[in-house]
Short mmCIF file of C-alpha atoms in Angstrom, two decimals:
data_model
loop_
_atom_site.label_atom_id
_atom_site.label_comp_id
_atom_site.label_asym_id
_atom_site.label_seq_id
_atom_site.Cartn_x
_atom_site.Cartn_y
_atom_site.Cartn_z
CA UNK A 1 17.33 126.59 86.68
CA UNK A 2 17.74 123.21 86.23
CA UNK A 3 18.56 121.33 89.21
CA UNK A 4 16.13 121.85 92.89
CA UNK A 5 17.86 119.38 94.53
CA UNK A 6 20.21 120.73 96.80
CA UNK A 7 17.77 120.90 99.81
CA UNK A 8 18.86 117.94 101.94
CA UNK A 9 15.72 117.72 104.13
CA UNK A 10 14.13 117.08 100.82
CA UNK A 11 16.67 114.43 99.34
CA UNK A 12 15.46 113.29 103.59
CA UNK A 13 11.95 113.20 103.28
CA UNK A 14 11.83 111.72 99.14
CA UNK A 15 14.62 108.67 100.42
CA UNK A 16 11.80 108.28 103.29
CA UNK A 17 9.38 107.81 100.93
CA UNK A 18 11.58 105.78 98.38
CA UNK A 19 12.35 103.31 101.38
CA UNK A 20 8.25 103.19 102.42
CA UNK A 21 8.16 102.56 98.56
CA UNK A 22 5.60 104.85 97.92
CA UNK A 23 5.36 106.91 94.35
CA UNK A 24 4.30 110.55 94.06
CA UNK A 25 3.75 110.03 90.46
CA UNK A 26 3.62 114.08 89.86
CA UNK A 27 6.48 114.79 92.02
CA UNK A 28 8.28 111.49 90.16
CA UNK A 29 10.48 110.22 93.13
CA UNK A 30 11.73 107.33 91.09
CA UNK A 31 14.44 109.31 89.06
CA UNK A 32 16.97 109.16 92.74
CA UNK A 33 16.34 105.41 90.92
CA UNK A 34 18.01 105.82 87.43
CA UNK A 35 20.58 109.28 88.45
CA UNK A 36 23.24 109.92 90.14
CA UNK A 37 23.87 112.83 93.06
CA UNK A 38 24.17 116.06 90.65
CA UNK A 39 27.86 116.96 92.23
CA UNK A 40 27.42 120.40 95.15
CA UNK A 41 29.28 122.28 91.94
CA UNK A 42 27.01 121.54 88.90
CA UNK A 43 24.01 122.64 91.46
CA UNK A 44 25.95 125.89 92.41
CA UNK A 45 26.49 126.06 88.75
CA UNK A 46 22.88 126.04 88.54
CA UNK A 47 21.97 128.22 90.82
CA UNK A 48 24.13 130.75 88.98
CA UNK A 49 22.53 130.13 85.70
CA UNK A 50 19.63 130.81 87.31
CA UNK A 51 20.25 133.77 88.70
CA UNK A 52 21.97 135.09 85.06
CA UNK A 53 18.97 134.23 83.04
CA UNK A 54 16.95 136.49 85.47
CA UNK A 55 18.93 139.36 85.29
CA UNK A 56 20.29 139.33 81.82
CA UNK A 57 15.55 138.67 81.16
CA UNK A 58 15.41 141.96 83.31
CA UNK A 59 17.95 144.13 81.80
CA UNK A 60 16.15 143.00 78.20
CA UNK A 61 12.64 143.16 79.21
CA UNK A 62 13.10 147.08 81.46
CA UNK A 63 12.89 148.27 77.15
CA UNK A 64 10.87 145.70 76.38
CA UNK A 65 7.69 147.02 78.51
CA UNK A 66 8.39 150.71 78.62
CA UNK A 67 6.09 153.39 79.11
CA UNK A 68 7.49 155.25 76.72
CA UNK A 69 5.24 156.51 74.05
CA UNK A 70 5.85 155.11 70.75
CA UNK A 71 7.11 157.34 68.21
CA UNK A 72 4.94 158.44 65.15
CA UNK A 73 6.82 156.47 62.71
CA UNK A 74 7.54 152.36 61.75
CA UNK A 75 10.48 151.26 60.73
CA UNK A 76 10.52 148.74 57.73
CA UNK A 77 14.86 148.17 57.37
CA UNK A 78 18.20 148.69 58.99
CA UNK A 79 20.62 148.45 56.53
CA UNK A 80 24.25 148.14 58.09
CA UNK A 81 27.75 148.63 55.78
CA UNK A 82 30.79 149.05 57.62
CA UNK A 83 34.80 148.19 58.38
CA UNK A 84 36.45 147.87 61.25
CA UNK A 85 40.00 149.24 61.92
CA UNK A 86 41.95 146.65 64.82
CA UNK A 87 44.21 149.80 64.79
CA UNK A 88 41.91 152.27 65.32
CA UNK A 89 39.38 150.35 67.41
CA UNK A 90 36.70 151.68 65.37
CA UNK A 91 33.70 150.94 63.51
CA UNK A 92 33.40 153.14 59.88
CA UNK A 93 30.10 151.87 59.01
CA UNK A 94 26.54 153.91 57.31
CA UNK A 95 23.05 152.78 58.03
CA UNK A 96 20.29 152.79 55.55
CA UNK A 97 17.16 153.38 57.94
CA UNK A 98 14.13 152.34 55.56
CA UNK A 99 10.81 153.76 57.81
CA UNK A 100 7.59 154.87 57.03
CA UNK A 101 5.24 157.83 58.20
CA UNK A 102 3.23 160.43 58.42
CA UNK A 103 4.59 163.16 55.62
CA UNK A 104 3.65 165.72 57.66
CA UNK A 105 6.20 164.80 60.18
CA UNK A 106 8.81 166.99 60.04
CA UNK A 107 11.65 165.47 61.77
CA UNK A 108 12.80 162.19 62.98
CA UNK A 109 14.50 161.06 67.18
CA UNK A 110 16.03 158.47 66.07
CA UNK A 111 18.36 156.38 70.14
CA UNK A 112 21.74 156.91 69.57
CA UNK A 113 25.62 156.78 71.56
CA UNK A 114 27.42 157.18 68.50
CA UNK A 115 29.64 159.95 69.32
CA UNK A 116 31.01 160.84 65.61
CA UNK A 117 27.72 161.40 62.96
CA UNK A 118 29.47 162.54 59.90
CA UNK A 119 26.21 163.19 57.98
CA UNK A 120 23.23 162.71 57.17
CA UNK A 121 21.54 162.49 54.15
CA UNK A 122 18.05 161.12 51.68
CA UNK A 123 18.70 158.04 49.48
CA UNK A 124 18.30 160.77 46.56
CA UNK A 125 21.70 162.27 48.08
CA UNK A 126 20.35 165.28 50.20
CA UNK A 127 22.72 166.13 53.17
CA UNK A 128 19.47 166.91 56.74
CA UNK A 129 20.34 169.20 59.49
CA UNK A 130 20.43 167.28 62.57
CA UNK A 131 21.70 166.93 65.39
CA UNK A 132 23.27 164.49 68.53
CA UNK A 133 22.56 164.94 72.56
CA UNK A 134 24.81 162.20 73.70
CA UNK A 135 23.47 162.94 77.55
CA UNK A 136 19.69 161.54 76.28
CA UNK A 137 20.92 158.82 73.54
CA UNK A 138 19.07 160.91 71.00
CA UNK A 139 19.62 161.73 67.07
CA UNK A 140 17.30 164.05 65.24
CA UNK A 141 16.71 164.35 61.91
CA UNK A 142 15.80 167.52 60.18
CA UNK A 143 13.67 166.68 57.00
CA UNK A 144 12.61 168.72 54.31
CA UNK A 145 9.12 170.71 54.13
CA UNK A 146 9.10 170.14 50.33
CA UNK A 147 9.30 165.83 51.43
CA UNK A 148 5.98 164.19 50.97
CA UNK A 149 6.41 160.58 50.65
CA UNK A 150 5.14 158.60 53.51
CA UNK A 151 7.99 155.84 53.00
CA UNK A 152 11.62 157.83 53.86
CA UNK A 153 15.04 156.43 53.38
CA UNK A 154 17.71 157.60 55.88
CA UNK A 155 21.68 157.30 54.90
CA UNK A 156 23.35 157.96 58.04
CA UNK A 157 27.80 157.78 57.96
CA UNK A 158 29.13 157.32 61.49
CA UNK A 159 31.53 155.77 63.00
CA UNK A 160 31.42 154.31 66.27
CA UNK A 161 34.46 153.43 68.50
CA UNK A 162 34.71 149.68 69.79
CA UNK A 163 36.84 148.06 73.16
CA UNK A 164 36.17 148.34 76.46
CA UNK A 165 32.91 147.80 79.03
CA UNK A 166 33.89 150.41 81.08
CA UNK A 167 33.18 152.97 78.48
CA UNK A 168 29.28 153.51 78.02
CA UNK A 169 29.96 154.45 74.49
CA UNK A 170 31.89 151.07 73.59
CA UNK A 171 30.82 148.71 75.45
CA UNK A 172 28.08 147.20 72.89
CA UNK A 173 29.95 146.94 70.32
CA UNK A 174 33.02 143.87 72.08
CA UNK A 175 36.66 144.46 70.41
CA UNK A 176 38.41 141.34 71.94
CA UNK A 177 42.65 141.52 71.80
CA UNK A 178 45.24 138.61 72.52
CA UNK A 179 44.70 138.15 75.86
CA UNK A 180 47.92 137.64 78.49
CA UNK A 181 46.90 133.61 79.82
CA UNK A 182 44.35 133.25 77.15
CA UNK A 183 45.90 130.37 74.82
CA UNK A 184 43.45 131.53 72.22
CA UNK A 185 45.19 134.37 70.69
CA UNK A 186 42.54 135.17 68.16
CA UNK A 187 40.84 138.41 68.24
CA UNK A 188 36.94 139.23 67.90
CA UNK A 189 34.66 141.56 67.22
CA UNK A 190 30.75 141.34 68.17
CA UNK A 191 27.47 142.96 69.72
CA UNK A 192 26.32 142.40 73.13
CA UNK A 193 22.06 144.85 72.14
CA UNK A 194 19.90 144.41 74.63
CA UNK A 195 18.42 145.18 76.29
CA UNK A 196 19.01 148.93 74.66
CA UNK A 197 22.55 148.20 73.72
CA UNK A 198 21.72 148.67 69.33
CA UNK A 199 21.84 151.82 70.00
CA UNK A 200 25.70 152.04 70.71
CA UNK A 201 26.49 150.98 66.93
CA UNK A 202 24.03 151.56 64.67
CA UNK A 203 21.87 154.96 65.44
CA UNK A 204 18.45 152.94 65.33
CA UNK A 205 14.49 153.39 67.06
CA UNK A 206 15.77 151.04 69.86
CA UNK A 207 11.76 149.86 70.88
CA UNK A 208 11.19 146.24 70.55
CA UNK A 209 8.12 147.45 69.49
CA UNK A 210 9.08 148.45 66.38
CA UNK A 211 11.15 145.29 65.03
CA UNK A 212 11.92 145.68 60.97
CA UNK A 213 14.07 144.36 58.76
CA UNK A 214 17.73 143.55 59.22
CA UNK A 215 20.91 143.95 57.51
CA UNK A 216 24.85 143.54 57.67
CA UNK A 217 27.64 144.04 55.10
CA UNK A 218 31.09 144.09 56.26
CA UNK A 219 34.39 143.93 54.66
CA UNK A 220 37.46 142.95 56.97
CA UNK A 221 40.76 140.89 56.80
CA UNK A 222 40.73 138.13 54.47
CA UNK A 223 41.55 135.30 57.15
CA UNK A 224 38.43 136.41 58.85
CA UNK A 225 35.11 135.58 58.42
CA UNK A 226 30.96 137.64 59.70
CA UNK A 227 28.10 135.53 61.07
CA UNK A 228 24.87 137.38 61.69
CA UNK A 229 20.98 136.95 61.99
CA UNK A 230 19.76 136.22 58.45
CA UNK A 231 20.64 134.72 55.32
CA UNK A 232 24.22 134.99 53.54
CA UNK A 233 24.24 136.89 50.73
CA UNK A 234 27.34 138.01 49.76
CA UNK A 235 30.87 135.90 50.78
CA UNK A 236 33.26 137.56 48.58
CA UNK A 237 36.81 137.93 49.00
CA UNK A 238 39.53 140.32 46.35
CA UNK A 239 42.97 140.20 47.14
CA UNK A 240 43.53 140.97 51.04
CA UNK A 241 39.42 141.89 51.75
CA UNK A 242 37.13 139.64 52.49
CA UNK A 243 33.16 141.52 52.36
CA UNK A 244 29.99 139.57 53.55
CA UNK A 245 26.43 140.21 53.95
CA UNK A 246 23.38 138.96 55.62
CA UNK A 247 19.68 139.88 55.28
CA UNK A 248 16.77 138.72 57.81
CA UNK A 249 13.58 137.06 56.48
CA UNK A 250 11.06 138.58 59.09
CA UNK A 251 11.02 141.68 60.84
CA UNK A 252 12.68 141.92 64.60
CA UNK A 253 13.42 143.90 67.84
CA UNK A 254 16.84 145.88 67.12
CA UNK A 255 17.54 144.25 70.81
CA UNK A 256 17.68 141.00 67.90
CA UNK A 257 19.66 142.28 65.61
CA UNK A 258 23.47 141.08 66.19
CA UNK A 259 26.66 140.41 64.30
CA UNK A 260 30.16 138.77 65.43
CA UNK A 261 33.65 139.44 63.36
CA UNK A 262 36.62 137.14 63.52
CA UNK A 263 39.19 134.51 62.56
CA UNK A 264 36.32 131.89 62.89
CA UNK A 265 36.31 128.07 62.22
CA UNK A 266 32.79 126.44 62.08
CA UNK A 267 31.29 123.10 61.94
CA UNK A 268 27.66 122.02 60.41
CA UNK A 269 25.44 119.56 60.58
CA UNK A 270 22.66 119.52 58.90
CA UNK A 271 18.99 119.36 60.17
CA UNK A 272 17.15 118.38 57.00
CA UNK A 273 17.71 121.77 55.04
CA UNK A 274 17.97 123.97 58.39
CA UNK A 275 21.78 124.62 58.82
CA UNK A 276 22.82 123.93 61.86
CA UNK A 277 26.68 125.35 62.93
CA UNK A 278 28.96 126.39 65.40
CA UNK A 279 31.10 128.76 65.37
CA UNK A 280 34.59 129.27 67.52
CA UNK A 281 37.41 131.17 67.18
CA UNK A 282 40.26 129.65 65.76
CA UNK A 283 42.84 127.72 68.63
CA UNK A 284 40.11 126.93 70.88
CA UNK A 285 39.46 123.31 71.54
CA UNK A 286 35.92 122.95 70.91
CA UNK A 287 33.41 119.38 71.15
CA UNK A 288 32.23 119.76 67.40
CA UNK A 289 30.61 117.05 67.61
CA UNK A 290 28.77 116.57 70.73
CA UNK A 291 27.40 120.31 70.74
CA UNK A 292 25.89 119.45 67.15
CA UNK A 293 24.56 116.79 67.38
CA UNK A 294 22.60 117.59 71.52
CA UNK A 295 21.82 120.80 69.01
CA UNK A 296 20.05 119.07 66.47
CA UNK A 297 18.56 117.29 69.10
CA UNK A 298 16.64 119.09 70.15
CA UNK A 299 15.56 120.81 67.31
CA UNK A 300 14.05 117.61 66.55
CA UNK A 301 12.52 117.44 69.98
CA UNK A 302 11.23 121.55 70.29
CA UNK A 303 9.59 120.32 66.48
CA UNK A 304 8.48 117.89 67.69
CA UNK A 305 6.36 118.81 70.36
CA UNK A 306 6.13 122.43 69.00
CA UNK A 307 6.52 123.92 65.61
CA UNK A 308 8.81 123.78 62.90
CA UNK A 309 11.70 126.15 63.84
CA UNK A 310 10.95 129.42 63.10
CA UNK A 311 13.78 130.70 60.66
CA UNK A 312 16.62 130.31 58.06
CA UNK A 313 19.63 129.05 60.38
CA UNK A 314 20.85 128.31 63.22
CA UNK A 315 24.27 128.60 64.70
CA UNK A 316 25.20 128.71 68.67
CA UNK A 317 28.36 131.24 68.61
CA UNK A 318 31.32 130.86 71.51
CA UNK A 319 32.19 134.35 71.72
CA UNK A 320 35.00 135.27 74.99
CA UNK A 321 33.67 137.72 77.42
CA UNK A 322 29.77 137.12 77.38
CA UNK A 323 28.36 135.24 80.04
CA UNK A 324 25.82 132.91 80.01
CA UNK A 325 23.95 132.94 76.67
CA UNK A 326 21.81 135.05 74.41
CA UNK A 327 19.17 133.97 71.75
CA UNK A 328 19.48 136.76 69.09
CA UNK A 329 17.13 135.51 66.34
CA UNK A 330 18.76 132.94 64.44
CA UNK A 331 22.37 133.60 66.20
CA UNK A 332 23.01 132.91 70.10
CA UNK A 333 25.84 133.65 71.79
CA UNK A 334 27.37 131.35 73.91
CA UNK A 335 30.07 131.86 76.79
CA UNK A 336 32.92 129.97 74.75
CA UNK A 337 34.03 128.64 78.05
CA UNK A 338 30.12 127.46 79.15
CA UNK A 339 30.21 126.02 75.68
CA UNK A 340 32.67 124.10 74.27
CA UNK A 341 33.52 121.34 76.03
CA UNK A 342 29.48 120.89 77.63
CA UNK A 343 29.42 118.87 80.25
CA UNK A 344 24.83 118.66 81.10
CA UNK A 345 24.00 122.11 82.74
CA UNK A 346 25.68 123.78 79.57
CA UNK A 347 23.16 121.52 76.98
CA UNK A 348 20.82 122.73 79.93
CA UNK A 349 21.58 126.24 78.87
CA UNK A 350 21.89 125.74 74.93
CA UNK A 351 18.81 124.22 75.67
CA UNK A 352 16.93 126.98 77.61
CA UNK A 353 18.44 129.60 74.52
CA UNK A 354 17.43 127.49 71.32
CA UNK A 355 13.53 127.06 73.71
CA UNK A 356 13.55 130.85 73.24
CA UNK A 357 13.38 130.90 69.71
CA UNK A 358 9.85 129.62 69.75
CA UNK A 359 8.75 131.45 72.86
CA UNK A 360 10.54 134.78 73.28
CA UNK A 361 11.42 135.27 70.35
CA UNK A 362 8.63 133.96 67.32
CA UNK A 363 6.30 135.37 69.41
CA UNK A 364 6.46 137.32 73.12
CA UNK A 365 4.47 138.94 75.60
CA UNK A 366 2.42 141.85 76.41
CA UNK A 367 3.29 142.91 79.35
CA UNK A 368 5.62 143.15 82.86
CA UNK A 369 3.14 140.20 84.39
CA UNK A 370 2.99 138.34 81.60
CA UNK A 371 6.97 137.25 81.28
CA UNK A 372 6.22 133.65 83.14
CA UNK A 373 4.79 132.78 79.32
CA UNK A 374 8.11 132.66 77.86
CA UNK A 375 10.07 131.80 80.53
CA UNK A 376 8.61 129.10 82.39
CA UNK A 377 8.61 127.25 79.18
CA UNK A 378 11.98 128.05 78.33
CA UNK A 379 12.32 126.51 80.76
CA UNK A 380 10.11 123.79 80.62
CA UNK A 381 11.81 123.00 77.82
CA UNK A 382 15.34 123.08 79.16
CA UNK A 383 14.45 119.73 81.60
CA UNK A 384 12.50 118.14 78.68
CA UNK A 385 15.41 118.30 75.76
CA UNK A 386 17.19 116.99 79.69
CA UNK A 387 15.25 114.51 80.11
CA UNK A 388 17.92 112.15 77.58
CA UNK A 389 19.42 112.57 80.60
CA UNK A 390 17.33 112.69 83.49
CA UNK A 391 15.01 109.72 82.84
CA UNK A 392 17.67 107.34 81.16
CA UNK A 393 14.13 103.91 81.76
CA UNK A 394 12.22 106.35 79.97
CA UNK A 395 9.44 106.35 82.61
CA UNK A 396 7.93 109.39 81.35
CA UNK A 397 7.21 111.26 84.14
CA UNK A 398 7.52 115.11 83.60
CA UNK A 399 9.90 116.16 86.26
CA UNK A 400 7.76 118.54 88.68
CA UNK A 401 10.20 119.04 91.44
CA UNK A 402 13.45 119.98 89.19
CA UNK A 403 11.86 123.27 88.96
CA UNK A 404 13.33 125.66 91.29
CA UNK A 405 10.92 127.65 93.30
CA UNK A 406 10.72 129.48 96.80
CA UNK A 407 7.23 129.43 98.76
CA UNK A 408 5.27 132.95 98.82
CA UNK A 409 6.99 133.51 95.06
CA UNK A 410 3.98 134.09 92.51
CA UNK A 411 3.65 133.22 89.05
CA UNK A 412 1.80 136.45 88.23
CA UNK A 413 2.69 139.40 90.80
CA UNK A 414 0.75 143.07 88.96
CA UNK A 415 2.23 143.66 93.23
CA UNK A 416 5.66 143.86 92.20
CA UNK A 417 7.78 146.32 90.95
CA UNK A 418 9.16 145.43 87.42
CA UNK A 419 12.96 144.47 88.84
CA UNK A 420 10.94 142.65 91.86
CA UNK A 421 9.76 140.65 89.65
CA UNK A 422 12.76 138.32 88.61
CA UNK A 423 11.75 135.47 90.96
CA UNK A 424 11.63 131.82 91.09
CA UNK A 425 7.55 132.50 90.12
CA UNK A 426 7.72 133.42 86.55
CA UNK A 427 10.69 130.66 85.85
CA UNK A 428 10.45 127.67 87.94
CA UNK A 429 6.76 128.09 89.69
CA UNK A 430 5.91 128.61 85.64
CA UNK A 431 7.04 125.55 84.50
CA UNK A 432 6.10 123.82 87.22
CA UNK A 433 2.67 125.03 86.24
CA UNK A 434 2.82 124.14 82.88
CA UNK A 435 3.83 120.82 83.88
CA UNK A 436 0.16 120.53 85.92
CA UNK A 437 -1.55 122.00 82.72
CA UNK A 438 -0.25 118.85 81.35
CA UNK A 439 -0.89 116.46 84.12
CA UNK A 440 -4.45 117.55 84.00
CA UNK A 441 -4.95 117.63 80.31
CA UNK A 442 -2.81 115.55 78.71
CA UNK A 443 0.26 114.83 75.98
CA UNK A 444 -1.93 115.18 72.88
CA UNK A 445 -4.17 118.42 74.30
CA UNK A 446 -1.32 120.07 76.16
CA UNK A 447 1.44 120.28 73.32
CA UNK A 448 -1.78 121.20 70.80
CA UNK A 449 -2.94 123.57 72.58
CA UNK A 450 0.72 125.26 72.70
CA UNK A 451 0.76 124.76 68.72
CA UNK A 452 -2.20 126.48 68.15
CA UNK A 453 -0.75 129.66 70.20
CA UNK A 454 2.37 129.77 68.37
CA UNK A 455 -0.07 129.37 64.48
CA UNK A 456 -2.10 131.64 66.26
CA UNK A 457 0.69 134.73 67.14
CA UNK A 458 3.68 133.93 64.51
CA UNK A 459 6.50 136.64 65.11
CA UNK A 460 3.68 138.54 67.43
CA UNK A 461 3.05 138.50 71.15
CA UNK A 462 0.76 136.42 73.80
CA UNK A 463 -0.80 137.84 77.35
CA UNK A 464 -1.12 135.31 79.89
CA UNK A 465 -5.17 135.10 78.43
CA UNK A 466 -4.03 134.13 75.82
CA UNK A 467 -2.54 131.25 76.37
CA UNK A 468 -4.85 130.24 79.25
CA UNK A 469 -7.34 130.55 76.59
CA UNK A 470 -5.55 128.33 73.84
CA UNK A 471 -5.98 125.39 76.82
CA UNK A 472 -9.92 126.66 77.91
CA UNK A 473 -11.59 124.01 75.94
CA UNK A 474 -8.85 120.80 77.09
CA UNK A 475 -9.17 122.32 80.82
CA UNK A 476 -12.55 122.64 81.15
CA UNK A 477 -14.23 125.77 83.25
CA UNK A 478 -13.98 125.32 86.41
CA UNK A 479 -10.00 124.57 85.79
CA UNK A 480 -9.67 126.92 83.49
CA UNK A 481 -10.45 129.13 86.17
CA UNK A 482 -8.45 127.89 88.86
CA UNK A 483 -5.12 127.73 86.95
CA UNK A 484 -6.18 131.92 86.37
CA UNK A 485 -6.84 131.89 89.14
CA UNK A 486 -3.55 130.43 90.77
CA UNK A 487 -1.37 132.60 88.32
CA UNK A 488 -1.22 135.05 91.88
CA UNK A 489 -1.01 132.04 94.95
CA UNK A 490 1.95 132.34 96.79
CA UNK A 491 0.88 129.65 98.53
CA UNK A 492 2.79 126.06 97.40
CA UNK A 493 0.62 122.67 97.49
CA UNK A 494 3.05 120.89 100.82
CA UNK A 495 3.21 117.03 101.18
CA UNK A 496 4.00 116.64 104.69
CA UNK A 497 6.22 113.38 105.72
CA UNK A 498 6.22 111.56 108.73
CA UNK A 499 7.70 108.47 110.16
CA UNK A 500 6.47 106.90 113.72
CA UNK A 501 8.00 102.88 113.58
CA UNK A 502 6.74 101.21 110.82
CA UNK A 503 3.93 103.67 109.89
CA UNK A 504 4.49 106.39 107.32
CA UNK A 505 1.67 109.09 107.21
CA UNK A 506 1.73 111.70 104.07
CA UNK A 507 -0.82 114.63 104.36
CA UNK A 508 -1.08 117.48 101.68
CA UNK A 509 -1.59 121.16 102.32
CA UNK A 510 -3.01 123.55 99.12
CA UNK A 511 -3.92 126.40 100.80
CA UNK A 512 -4.41 128.57 98.28
CA UNK A 513 -6.38 125.60 96.08
CA UNK A 514 -3.68 125.37 93.42
CA UNK A 515 -3.40 121.59 92.53
CA UNK A 516 -4.77 121.66 88.85
CA UNK A 517 -3.50 117.97 88.54
CA UNK A 518 -4.34 115.07 91.33
CA UNK A 519 -1.66 114.06 93.94
CA UNK A 520 -1.74 109.78 92.99
CA UNK A 521 -0.44 108.04 95.46
CA UNK A 522 0.65 103.93 94.49
CA UNK A 523 1.63 101.43 97.05
CA UNK A 524 4.51 98.08 96.48
CA UNK A 525 4.77 95.93 97.64
CA UNK A 526 7.78 93.95 98.43
CA UNK A 527 8.50 92.76 95.44
CA UNK A 528 7.38 95.57 92.70
CA UNK A 529 3.29 94.74 92.76
CA UNK A 530 1.09 97.73 92.67
CA UNK A 531 -0.55 96.77 96.74
CA UNK A 532 -3.67 100.27 95.74
CA UNK A 533 -3.65 103.15 94.31
CA UNK A 534 -5.20 105.92 95.62
CA UNK A 535 -5.77 110.20 95.89
CA UNK A 536 -4.31 112.39 98.13
CA UNK A 537 -7.20 115.13 98.33
CA UNK A 538 -5.35 118.64 100.65
CA UNK A 539 -6.27 117.96 104.11
#
């Protein structure tokens, strides 16, 4: 996602272009003069990250765009209280689920992989009958016929195992004990909720369309700490025990709900009134200042380009055996071996997950075919954040050739099955598509349209058409229609470079007419002066 320069033939073509003093301003070959070649290991890591992002996004979106009919109720809040017993590898907990329903509804069906449910009751104390079907991952609660309230609160008392990911009922409550070969012998417990993992550690309506407030209170040994979504409400130490609790200010889907517990140490840097923190297991060597300074820089950049950061805090939680990163609202979980001592590619991962807090968390998308809206933007934002590394001369190039694009992959392809949609189309090509619009309408109009989109759909969802409608006034009708049509295009425009003696010939093929911005060619003299400026048109 962050590098696209593995193809040596492409390198050679661009090198020829530089040698013959031809500058393509949209694809910006000038960066090769400023940046050294990227080591093969970095390229490989970037490609692995690209594939991991696609895999994670597909898993999450499988649930988000489920064709299952919505349940006939709306959850308003989950309030979880619990204590993890490390000796028994068991979370003893209760969750109060407050929901709004039609008073005639006689039963509540929830998603649940919790095998041991001891009691279900109304908050008034009345015990309710229930059935558990682990094969179907369902918990059904019967409501009394005398209950006429529209808003109902159910308390569910239960136990859930934590531990090995090999056990389906344990894999979403990860308990990491001291491991052979790990120089840090510190235990940690954390949730994995996406795409449909929340109901493995908490009975819930595990469907992203039903967002709710989330609060969690955990009691633990006094030397341990807990981090979760939302604002810190309590941090009390009594004797050998500590109790901490958090609560969100805004509804969010269950796949974004998360908490982690362990012997954590942390560091915080304020960005105005926003606390930005990094949490890690005690003993892990962390470059605290590097991570915090870079994260605050990225937040400031995205706020300048978009809107104020949409949550009450931002925390990067470094945990073992995680893989990649996950943008839970206000708390991103990252694999500790990737991000504790970050390289440029790790900073790119951080920027990608941070970018999703605007495009993916604050606003999401309505359909499988719209996933380019968030993935293309997270890819673009990550690349924009990396400008400090890649455009050190501040030339302002748009990094159009940084994006990993496979010719033939469309941005939006309704013909593909959901699992096949996660190509370079919604990622690199969508980022390139955004860049084309940016080049066509200018910086002010581009970022202004995105800000308007975020404000209009705050904590809601958008479609492909909503996004293009935001750009429509600046694009004009002709380019708007061209942009809409190009979402389904498969062939990328290609510039062919031919060298014959001292003659350099460039030709452009844009067979599906997808270029929204003209391809500008500047010829430079040996001493650096501009000799001619022209446009390269298709054919």
